[in-house]
C-alpha cells in the first residue's frame, strides 16, 4: 500500500510502501528527509538514525529504497526524531496506517 509522510513546514516529503502482512515499510528513493537529526535526552535513537542514513542519503534526499520492520522506525529516519509511524504515514486520502489497518480512531 502506497503511503506518504509530508511535513511541509519541515520540508519533508517522503513516500513509502507499507506491507500490512509484515507491518514493514520501505521508504522510497527520492524521498526528502529532514535536514537534521534531533539529539535530545528524551530521544535516544539519533545515532541509529544517522547510521541508517549513512550512505543512502545525499543532501537530505534518499538515494535508494530502505526497508524497515516498523512504520515508526521508517518515520524516525524521515523526520530525524521520535515519531509514531502508525499515525504519520498516510494514504493518498489522508487516512493513517493506524486508521486503515487497525480500524482505530486516531
Short mmCIF file of C-alpha atoms in Angstrom, two decimals:
data_model
loop_
_atom_site.label_atom_id
_atom_site.label_comp_id
_atom_site.label_asym_id
_atom_site.label_seq_id
_atom_site.Cartn_x
_atom_site.Cartn_y
_atom_site.Cartn_z
CA UNK A 1 0.00 0.00 0.00
CA UNK A 2 1.41 3.39 -1.01
CA UNK A 3 1.81 5.78 1.93
CA UNK A 4 3.16 9.29 2.40
CA UNK A 5 4.77 11.30 5.19
CA UNK A 6 4.57 15.01 4.39
CA UNK A 7 5.50 17.77 6.81
CA UNK A 8 5.58 20.90 4.68
CA UNK A 9 6.95 23.26 7.33
CA UNK A 10 9.95 20.99 7.84
CA UNK A 11 10.42 20.43 4.10
CA UNK A 12 9.78 16.69 4.49
CA UNK A 13 8.13 14.83 1.64
CA UNK A 14 8.51 11.06 1.77
CA UNK A 15 6.72 8.20 0.10
CA UNK A 16 6.72 4.59 1.13
CA UNK A 17 5.29 1.17 0.52
CA UNK A 18 3.60 -0.40 3.58
CA UNK A 19 3.14 -4.17 3.82
CA UNK A 20 0.18 -4.99 6.13
CA UNK A 21 1.28 -8.63 6.46
CA UNK A 22 4.79 -7.92 7.78
CA UNK A 23 3.95 -4.44 9.12
CA UNK A 24 7.16 -3.33 7.45
CA UNK A 25 7.61 -0.26 5.32
CA UNK A 26 10.02 0.68 2.56
CA UNK A 27 10.88 4.37 2.33
CA UNK A 28 11.27 5.03 -1.38
CA UNK A 29 14.18 6.54 -3.27
CA UNK A 30 13.73 10.27 -3.86
CA UNK A 31 12.05 10.91 -0.51
CA UNK A 32 13.05 14.23 1.05
CA UNK A 33 14.23 13.74 4.65
CA UNK A 34 14.58 16.23 7.49
CA UNK A 35 17.67 18.40 7.32
CA UNK A 36 18.69 17.48 10.87
CA UNK A 37 18.54 14.69 13.42
CA UNK A 38 17.29 15.54 16.92
CA UNK A 39 19.88 14.99 19.63
CA UNK A 40 17.97 15.20 22.91
CA UNK A 41 17.98 13.30 26.18
CA UNK A 42 14.44 12.06 25.55
CA UNK A 43 15.24 10.73 22.09
CA UNK A 44 17.94 8.09 22.18
CA UNK A 45 17.61 6.97 18.57
CA UNK A 46 19.66 9.77 16.98
CA UNK A 47 22.74 7.62 16.43
CA UNK A 48 20.59 4.86 14.94
CA UNK A 49 19.00 7.32 12.50
CA UNK A 50 22.39 8.70 11.50
CA UNK A 51 23.64 5.15 10.95
CA UNK A 52 20.56 4.32 8.83
CA UNK A 53 21.04 7.49 6.75
CA UNK A 54 24.76 6.88 6.22
CA UNK A 55 25.40 6.06 2.58
CA UNK A 56 21.75 6.21 1.50
CA UNK A 57 21.01 9.95 1.61
CA UNK A 58 22.62 12.86 -0.13
CA UNK A 59 21.58 16.45 0.58
CA UNK A 60 18.55 15.12 2.51
CA UNK A 61 17.29 13.06 -0.45
CA UNK A 62 17.10 9.28 -0.15
CA UNK A 63 19.25 7.69 -2.85
CA UNK A 64 17.76 4.18 -2.66
CA UNK A 65 14.79 2.37 -1.14
CA UNK A 66 15.29 1.49 2.53
CA UNK A 67 13.12 -1.13 4.27
CA UNK A 68 12.28 -1.18 7.97
CA UNK A 69 10.41 -3.67 10.15
CA UNK A 70 8.18 -0.94 11.60
CA UNK A 71 6.44 2.18 10.38
CA UNK A 72 7.81 4.16 13.33
CA UNK A 73 11.43 3.32 12.58
CA UNK A 74 10.86 4.38 8.97
CA UNK A 75 9.24 7.61 10.19
CA UNK A 76 12.19 8.27 12.52
CA UNK A 77 14.55 8.04 9.54
CA UNK A 78 12.44 10.53 7.60
CA UNK A 79 11.76 13.06 10.39
CA UNK A 80 15.05 12.76 12.27
CA UNK A 81 13.19 12.44 15.55
CA UNK A 82 10.96 10.12 17.54
CA UNK A 83 7.78 9.70 15.51
CA UNK A 84 4.72 7.44 15.71
CA UNK A 85 4.74 5.89 12.25
CA UNK A 86 1.23 4.45 12.55
CA UNK A 87 -0.22 7.95 12.74
CA UNK A 88 2.07 9.98 10.43
CA UNK A 89 2.23 7.68 7.40
CA UNK A 90 -0.98 8.26 5.42
CA UNK A 91 -2.51 7.07 2.18
CA UNK A 92 -3.50 9.43 -0.66
CA UNK A 93 -6.87 10.04 1.06
CA UNK A 94 -5.18 11.20 4.28
CA UNK A 95 -6.01 8.10 6.30
CA UNK A 96 -3.25 6.89 8.62
CA UNK A 97 -1.94 3.34 8.72
CA UNK A 98 -3.50 3.07 12.18
CA UNK A 99 -6.91 4.03 10.81
CA UNK A 100 -6.62 1.72 7.79
CA UNK A 101 -5.05 -1.39 9.25
CA UNK A 102 -6.15 -1.38 12.87
CA UNK A 103 -9.54 0.21 12.25
CA UNK A 104 -8.99 2.59 15.17
CA UNK A 105 -9.83 6.23 15.52
CA UNK A 106 -6.80 8.45 15.96
#
